[in-house]
PDB file of N, CA and C in Angstrom:
ATOM      1  N   UNK A 246      46.803  27.876  23.566  1.00  0.00           N
ATOM      2  CA  UNK A 246      45.840  27.937  22.478  1.00  0.00           C
ATOM      3  C   UNK A 246      45.851  26.610  21.718  1.00  0.00           C
ATOM      4  N   UNK A 247      44.677  26.092  21.472  1.00  0.00           N
ATOM      5  CA  UNK A 247      44.521  24.867  20.697  1.00  0.00           C
ATOM      6  C   UNK A 247      44.765  25.199  19.225  1.00  0.00           C
ATOM      7  N   UNK A 248      45.510  24.343  18.567  1.00  0.00           N
ATOM      8  CA  UNK A 248      45.790  24.513  17.142  1.00  0.00           C
ATOM      9  C   UNK A 248      45.248  23.315  16.385  1.00  0.00           C
ATOM     10  N   UNK A 249      44.699  23.597  15.208  1.00  0.00           N
ATOM     11  CA  UNK A 249      44.229  22.539  14.314  1.00  0.00           C
ATOM     12  C   UNK A 249      44.939  22.723  12.980  1.00  0.00           C
ATOM     13  N   UNK A 250      45.775  21.766  12.638  1.00  0.00           N
ATOM     14  CA  UNK A 250      46.415  21.761  11.325  1.00  0.00           C
ATOM     15  C   UNK A 250      45.465  21.062  10.370  1.00  0.00           C
ATOM     16  N   UNK A 251      45.219  21.700   9.223  1.00  0.00           N
ATOM     17  CA  UNK A 251      44.192  21.180   8.316  1.00  0.00           C
ATOM     18  C   UNK A 251      44.528  21.475   6.858  1.00  0.00           C
ATOM     19  N   UNK A 252      43.649  20.984   5.992  1.00  0.00           N
ATOM     20  CA  UNK A 252      43.669  21.274   4.558  1.00  0.00           C
ATOM     21  C   UNK A 252      42.343  21.922   4.177  1.00  0.00           C
ATOM     22  N   UNK A 253      42.327  22.602   3.059  1.00  0.00           N
ATOM     23  CA  UNK A 253      41.128  23.309   2.616  1.00  0.00           C
ATOM     24  C   UNK A 253      39.947  22.363   2.390  1.00  0.00           C
ATOM     25  N   UNK A 254      40.167  21.276   1.692  1.00  0.00           N
ATOM     26  CA  UNK A 254      39.068  20.365   1.353  1.00  0.00           C
ATOM     27  C   UNK A 254      39.248  19.022   2.041  1.00  0.00           C
ATOM     28  N   UNK A 255      39.244  19.047   3.351  1.00  0.00           N
ATOM     29  CA  UNK A 255      39.438  17.832   4.144  1.00  0.00           C
ATOM     30  C   UNK A 255      38.204  17.617   5.014  1.00  0.00           C
ATOM     31  N   UNK A 256      37.396  16.595   4.711  1.00  0.00           N
ATOM     32  CA  UNK A 256      36.178  16.373   5.492  1.00  0.00           C
ATOM     33  C   UNK A 256      36.459  16.050   6.964  1.00  0.00           C
ATOM     34  N   UNK A 257      37.559  15.347   7.252  1.00  0.00           N
ATOM     35  CA  UNK A 257      37.895  15.023   8.644  1.00  0.00           C
ATOM     36  C   UNK A 257      38.324  16.275   9.395  1.00  0.00           C
ATOM     37  N   UNK A 258      38.983  17.188   8.698  1.00  0.00           N
ATOM     38  CA  UNK A 258      39.363  18.467   9.317  1.00  0.00           C
ATOM     39  C   UNK A 258      38.100  19.238   9.696  1.00  0.00           C
ATOM     40  N   UNK A 259      37.118  19.254   8.802  1.00  0.00           N
ATOM     41  CA  UNK A 259      35.850  19.933   9.090  1.00  0.00           C
ATOM     42  C   UNK A 259      35.162  19.308  10.299  1.00  0.00           C
ATOM     43  N   UNK A 260      35.202  17.983  10.400  1.00  0.00           N
ATOM     44  CA  UNK A 260      34.578  17.302  11.544  1.00  0.00           C
ATOM     45  C   UNK A 260      35.259  17.708  12.850  1.00  0.00           C
ATOM     46  N   UNK A 261      36.586  17.770  12.846  1.00  0.00           N
ATOM     47  CA  UNK A 261      37.323  18.173  14.042  1.00  0.00           C
ATOM     48  C   UNK A 261      36.934  19.596  14.439  1.00  0.00           C
ATOM     49  N   UNK A 262      36.914  20.505  13.480  1.00  0.00           N
ATOM     50  CA  UNK A 262      36.594  21.907  13.784  1.00  0.00           C
ATOM     51  C   UNK A 262      35.166  22.043  14.301  1.00  0.00           C
ATOM     52  N   UNK A 263      34.227  21.340  13.690  1.00  0.00           N
ATOM     53  CA  UNK A 263      32.840  21.382  14.172  1.00  0.00           C
ATOM     54  C   UNK A 263      32.728  20.801  15.573  1.00  0.00           C
ATOM     55  N   UNK A 264      33.461  19.731  15.837  1.00  0.00           N
ATOM     56  CA  UNK A 264      33.437  19.110  17.162  1.00  0.00           C
ATOM     57  C   UNK A 264      33.978  20.077  18.215  1.00  0.00           C
ATOM     58  N   UNK A 265      35.102  20.716  17.920  1.00  0.00           N
ATOM     59  CA  UNK A 265      35.677  21.666  18.876  1.00  0.00           C
ATOM     60  C   UNK A 265      34.717  22.831  19.130  1.00  0.00           C
ATOM     61  N   UNK A 266      34.082  23.331  18.070  1.00  0.00           N
ATOM     62  CA  UNK A 266      33.102  24.412  18.239  1.00  0.00           C
ATOM     63  C   UNK A 266      31.944  23.958  19.112  1.00  0.00           C
ATOM     64  N   UNK A 267      31.475  22.724  18.920  1.00  0.00           N
ATOM     65  CA  UNK A 267      30.352  22.209  19.704  1.00  0.00           C
ATOM     66  C   UNK A 267      30.708  22.096  21.184  1.00  0.00           C
ATOM     67  N   UNK A 268      31.997  21.939  21.479  1.00  0.00           N
ATOM     68  CA  UNK A 268      32.478  21.838  22.858  1.00  0.00           C
ATOM     69  C   UNK A 268      32.882  23.205  23.429  1.00  0.00           C
ATOM     70  N   UNK A 269      32.751  24.245  22.612  1.00  0.00           N
ATOM     71  CA  UNK A 269      33.111  25.589  23.062  1.00  0.00           C
ATOM     72  C   UNK A 269      34.608  25.826  23.151  1.00  0.00           C
ATOM     73  N   UNK A 270      35.374  25.064  22.389  1.00  0.00           N
ATOM     74  CA  UNK A 270      36.832  25.192  22.406  1.00  0.00           C
ATOM     75  C   UNK A 270      37.268  26.180  21.326  1.00  0.00           C
ATOM     76  N   UNK A 271      37.968  27.211  21.744  1.00  0.00           N
ATOM     77  CA  UNK A 271      38.540  28.146  20.777  1.00  0.00           C
ATOM     78  C   UNK A 271      39.820  27.532  20.234  1.00  0.00           C
ATOM     79  N   UNK A 272      40.060  27.722  18.954  1.00  0.00           N
ATOM     80  CA  UNK A 272      41.244  27.142  18.336  1.00  0.00           C
ATOM     81  C   UNK A 272      41.753  28.027  17.217  1.00  0.00           C
ATOM     82  N   UNK A 273      43.003  27.821  16.880  1.00  0.00           N
ATOM     83  CA  UNK A 273      43.624  28.503  15.751  1.00  0.00           C
ATOM     84  C   UNK A 273      43.741  27.481  14.632  1.00  0.00           C
ATOM     85  N   UNK A 274      43.207  27.801  13.484  1.00  0.00           N
ATOM     86  CA  UNK A 274      43.322  26.892  12.339  1.00  0.00           C
ATOM     87  C   UNK A 274      44.563  27.254  11.542  1.00  0.00           C
ATOM     88  N   UNK A 275      45.352  26.247  11.235  1.00  0.00           N
ATOM     89  CA  UNK A 275      46.570  26.425  10.450  1.00  0.00           C
ATOM     90  C   UNK A 275      46.478  25.530   9.224  1.00  0.00           C
ATOM     91  N   UNK A 276      46.313  26.142   8.068  1.00  0.00           N
ATOM     92  CA  UNK A 276      46.129  25.407   6.823  1.00  0.00           C
ATOM     93  C   UNK A 276      47.496  25.078   6.230  1.00  0.00           C
ATOM     94  N   UNK A 277      47.869  23.798   6.243  1.00  0.00           N
ATOM     95  CA  UNK A 277      49.191  23.410   5.760  1.00  0.00           C
ATOM     96  C   UNK A 277      49.293  23.474   4.236  1.00  0.00           C
ATOM     97  N   UNK A 278      48.171  23.673   3.590  1.00  0.00           N
ATOM     98  CA  UNK A 278      48.135  23.773   2.133  1.00  0.00           C
ATOM     99  C   UNK A 278      48.550  25.167   1.663  1.00  0.00           C
ATOM    100  N   UNK A 279      48.210  26.174   2.446  1.00  0.00           N
ATOM    101  CA  UNK A 279      48.441  27.556   2.039  1.00  0.00           C
ATOM    102  C   UNK A 279      49.491  28.273   2.877  1.00  0.00           C
ATOM    103  N   UNK A 280      49.947  27.640   3.963  1.00  0.00           N
ATOM    104  CA  UNK A 280      50.882  28.281   4.884  1.00  0.00           C
ATOM    105  C   UNK A 280      52.110  27.383   5.056  1.00  0.00           C
ATOM    106  N   UNK A 281      53.222  27.782   4.430  1.00  0.00           N
ATOM    107  CA  UNK A 281      54.439  26.968   4.483  1.00  0.00           C
ATOM    108  C   UNK A 281      54.953  26.781   5.908  1.00  0.00           C
ATOM    109  N   UNK A 282      54.856  27.803   6.735  1.00  0.00           N
ATOM    110  CA  UNK A 282      55.313  27.698   8.117  1.00  0.00           C
ATOM    111  C   UNK A 282      54.455  26.693   8.893  1.00  0.00           C
ATOM    112  N   UNK A 283      53.153  26.713   8.651  1.00  0.00           N
ATOM    113  CA  UNK A 283      52.253  25.754   9.297  1.00  0.00           C
ATOM    114  C   UNK A 283      52.583  24.338   8.836  1.00  0.00           C
ATOM    115  N   UNK A 284      52.881  24.175   7.552  1.00  0.00           N
ATOM    116  CA  UNK A 284      53.250  22.867   7.022  1.00  0.00           C
ATOM    117  C   UNK A 284      54.501  22.338   7.718  1.00  0.00           C
ATOM    118  N   UNK A 285      55.512  23.192   7.845  1.00  0.00           N
ATOM    119  CA  UNK A 285      56.762  22.793   8.494  1.00  0.00           C
ATOM    120  C   UNK A 285      56.536  22.464   9.967  1.00  0.00           C
ATOM    121  N   UNK A 286      55.728  23.267  10.647  1.00  0.00           N
ATOM    122  CA  UNK A 286      55.452  23.039  12.071  1.00  0.00           C
ATOM    123  C   UNK A 286      54.699  21.720  12.278  1.00  0.00           C
ATOM    124  N   UNK A 287      53.735  21.444  11.421  1.00  0.00           N
ATOM    125  CA  UNK A 287      52.965  20.214  11.517  1.00  0.00           C
ATOM    126  C   UNK A 287      53.860  19.009  11.260  1.00  0.00           C
ATOM    127  N   UNK A 288      54.693  19.111  10.260  1.00  0.00           N
ATOM    128  CA  UNK A 288      55.600  18.020   9.928  1.00  0.00           C
ATOM    129  C   UNK A 288      56.621  17.789  11.053  1.00  0.00           C
ATOM    130  N   UNK A 289      57.093  18.869  11.664  1.00  0.00           N
ATOM    131  CA  UNK A 289      58.040  18.740  12.783  1.00  0.00           C
ATOM    132  C   UNK A 289      57.371  18.095  13.993  1.00  0.00           C
ATOM    133  N   UNK A 290      56.104  18.421  14.207  1.00  0.00           N
ATOM    134  CA  UNK A 290      55.358  17.887  15.348  1.00  0.00           C
ATOM    135  C   UNK A 290      55.085  16.393  15.185  1.00  0.00           C
ATOM    136  N   UNK A 291      54.605  16.012  14.015  1.00  0.00           N
ATOM    137  CA  UNK A 291      54.123  14.634  13.825  1.00  0.00           C
ATOM    138  C   UNK A 291      55.072  13.734  13.042  1.00  0.00           C
ATOM    139  N   UNK A 292      55.989  14.337  12.296  1.00  0.00           N
ATOM    140  CA  UNK A 292      56.846  13.545  11.420  1.00  0.00           C
ATOM    141  C   UNK A 292      56.116  13.056  10.195  1.00  0.00           C
ATOM    142  N   UNK A 293      54.959  13.640   9.912  1.00  0.00           N
ATOM    143  CA  UNK A 293      54.094  13.191   8.823  1.00  0.00           C
ATOM    144  C   UNK A 293      53.438  14.403   8.171  1.00  0.00           C
ATOM    145  N   UNK A 294      52.693  14.162   7.120  1.00  0.00           N
ATOM    146  CA  UNK A 294      51.951  15.220   6.440  1.00  0.00           C
ATOM    147  C   UNK A 294      50.453  15.008   6.545  1.00  0.00           C
ATOM    148  N   UNK A 295      50.024  14.076   7.370  1.00  0.00           N
ATOM    149  CA  UNK A 295      48.600  13.758   7.509  1.00  0.00           C
ATOM    150  C   UNK A 295      47.906  14.777   8.408  1.00  0.00           C
ATOM    151  N   UNK A 296      46.661  15.060   8.104  1.00  0.00           N
ATOM    152  CA  UNK A 296      45.825  15.951   8.897  1.00  0.00           C
ATOM    153  C   UNK A 296      44.455  15.310   9.044  1.00  0.00           C
ATOM    154  N   UNK A 297      43.628  15.760   9.964  1.00  0.00           N
ATOM    155  CA  UNK A 297      43.831  16.869  10.891  1.00  0.00           C
ATOM    156  C   UNK A 297      44.733  16.481  12.058  1.00  0.00           C
ATOM    157  N   UNK A 298      45.398  17.498  12.578  1.00  0.00           N
ATOM    158  CA  UNK A 298      46.219  17.354  13.771  1.00  0.00           C
ATOM    159  C   UNK A 298      45.744  18.394  14.771  1.00  0.00           C
ATOM    160  N   UNK A 299      45.444  17.936  15.994  1.00  0.00           N
ATOM    161  CA  UNK A 299      45.032  18.836  17.071  1.00  0.00           C
ATOM    162  C   UNK A 299      46.122  18.816  18.129  1.00  0.00           C
ATOM    163  N   UNK A 300      46.569  19.997  18.561  1.00  0.00           N
ATOM    164  CA  UNK A 300      47.557  20.095  19.625  1.00  0.00           C
ATOM    165  C   UNK A 300      47.227  21.273  20.533  1.00  0.00           C
ATOM    166  N   UNK A 301      47.638  21.148  21.765  1.00  0.00           N
ATOM    167  CA  UNK A 301      47.422  22.228  22.731  1.00  0.00           C
ATOM    168  C   UNK A 301      48.755  22.808  23.179  1.00  0.00           C
ATOM    169  N   UNK A 302      49.798  21.988  23.149  1.00  0.00           N
ATOM    170  CA  UNK A 302      51.086  22.405  23.697  1.00  0.00           C
ATOM    171  C   UNK A 302      52.248  22.264  22.711  1.00  0.00           C
ATOM    172  N   UNK A 303      51.951  21.977  21.460  1.00  0.00           N
ATOM    173  CA  UNK A 303      52.972  21.772  20.421  1.00  0.00           C
ATOM    174  C   UNK A 303      53.904  20.605  20.730  1.00  0.00           C
ATOM    175  N   UNK A 304      53.474  19.700  21.619  1.00  0.00           N
ATOM    176  CA  UNK A 304      54.247  18.490  21.924  1.00  0.00           C
ATOM    177  C   UNK A 304      53.365  17.261  21.763  1.00  0.00           C
ATOM    178  N   UNK A 305      52.236  17.257  22.452  1.00  0.00           N
ATOM    179  CA  UNK A 305      51.274  16.168  22.371  1.00  0.00           C
ATOM    180  C   UNK A 305      50.222  16.538  21.335  1.00  0.00           C
ATOM    181  N   UNK A 306      49.762  15.544  20.597  1.00  0.00           N
ATOM    182  CA  UNK A 306      48.801  15.832  19.531  1.00  0.00           C
ATOM    183  C   UNK A 306      47.908  14.625  19.290  1.00  0.00           C
ATOM    184  N   UNK A 307      46.807  14.897  18.586  1.00  0.00           N
ATOM    185  CA  UNK A 307      45.917  13.841  18.114  1.00  0.00           C
ATOM    186  C   UNK A 307      45.874  13.950  16.603  1.00  0.00           C
ATOM    187  N   UNK A 308      46.123  12.846  15.932  1.00  0.00           N
ATOM    188  CA  UNK A 308      46.049  12.789  14.479  1.00  0.00           C
ATOM    189  C   UNK A 308      44.728  12.153  14.105  1.00  0.00           C
ATOM    190  N   UNK A 309      43.966  12.835  13.266  1.00  0.00           N
ATOM    191  CA  UNK A 309      42.670  12.319  12.836  1.00  0.00           C
ATOM    192  C   UNK A 309      41.546  12.802  13.739  1.00  0.00           C
ATOM    193  N   UNK A 310      40.354  12.290  13.479  1.00  0.00           N
ATOM    194  CA  UNK A 310      39.168  12.682  14.248  1.00  0.00           C
ATOM    195  C   UNK A 310      38.818  11.569  15.215  1.00  0.00           C
ATOM    196  N   UNK A 311      39.377  11.670  16.411  1.00  0.00           N
ATOM    197  CA  UNK A 311      39.147  10.691  17.463  1.00  0.00           C
ATOM    198  C   UNK A 311      38.653  11.457  18.688  1.00  0.00           C
ATOM    199  N   UNK A 312      37.331  11.459  18.880  1.00  0.00           N
ATOM    200  CA  UNK A 312      36.732  12.262  19.956  1.00  0.00           C
ATOM    201  C   UNK A 312      37.341  11.953  21.320  1.00  0.00           C
ATOM    202  N   UNK A 313      37.501  10.684  21.639  1.00  0.00           N
ATOM    203  CA  UNK A 313      38.022  10.303  22.957  1.00  0.00           C
ATOM    204  C   UNK A 313      39.437  10.841  23.167  1.00  0.00           C
ATOM    205  N   UNK A 314      40.270  10.724  22.164  1.00  0.00           N
ATOM    206  CA  UNK A 314      41.644  11.212  22.287  1.00  0.00           C
ATOM    207  C   UNK A 314      41.694  12.733  22.331  1.00  0.00           C
ATOM    208  N   UNK A 315      40.840  13.390  21.555  1.00  0.00           N
ATOM    209  CA  UNK A 315      40.777  14.853  21.595  1.00  0.00           C
ATOM    210  C   UNK A 315      40.326  15.313  22.978  1.00  0.00           C
ATOM    211  N   UNK A 316      39.289  14.674  23.502  1.00  0.00           N
ATOM    212  CA  UNK A 316      38.803  15.018  24.842  1.00  0.00           C
ATOM    213  C   UNK A 316      39.892  14.841  25.889  1.00  0.00           C
ATOM    214  N   UNK A 317      40.649  13.756  25.790  1.00  0.00           N
ATOM    215  CA  UNK A 317      41.721  13.486  26.750  1.00  0.00           C
ATOM    216  C   UNK A 317      42.821  14.540  26.622  1.00  0.00           C
ATOM    217  N   UNK A 318      43.210  14.844  25.393  1.00  0.00           N
ATOM    218  CA  UNK A 318      44.271  15.835  25.163  1.00  0.00           C
ATOM    219  C   UNK A 318      43.887  17.198  25.727  1.00  0.00           C
ATOM    220  N   UNK A 319      42.627  17.582  25.527  1.00  0.00           N
ATOM    221  CA  UNK A 319      42.178  18.922  25.917  1.00  0.00           C
ATOM    222  C   UNK A 319      41.539  18.966  27.302  1.00  0.00           C
ATOM    223  N   UNK A 320      41.407  17.819  27.941  1.00  0.00           N
ATOM    224  CA  UNK A 320      40.804  17.777  29.268  1.00  0.00           C
ATOM    225  C   UNK A 320      39.327  18.098  29.263  1.00  0.00           C
ATOM    226  N   UNK A 321      38.616  17.616  28.240  1.00  0.00           N
ATOM    227  CA  UNK A 321      37.173  17.902  28.122  1.00  0.00           C
ATOM    228  C   UNK A 321      36.344  16.857  28.839  1.00  0.00           C
TER     229      UNK A 321
END
């Protein structure tokens, strides 16, 4: 399952989610602002607190809204 770590009022997070929807990719949104476990998981994955973060396997990830890197990560 694709996961998107995000914040409530993050325009780049919205762009990532809209992009994934446009590609027909189902994803789980994890809001690091309201979910402490999601915050810890995101920080453990990236070593940072920046979002959006897209991951498919909880090992490899894309930080930010980079269509080419997202496509490569997800095999689109």
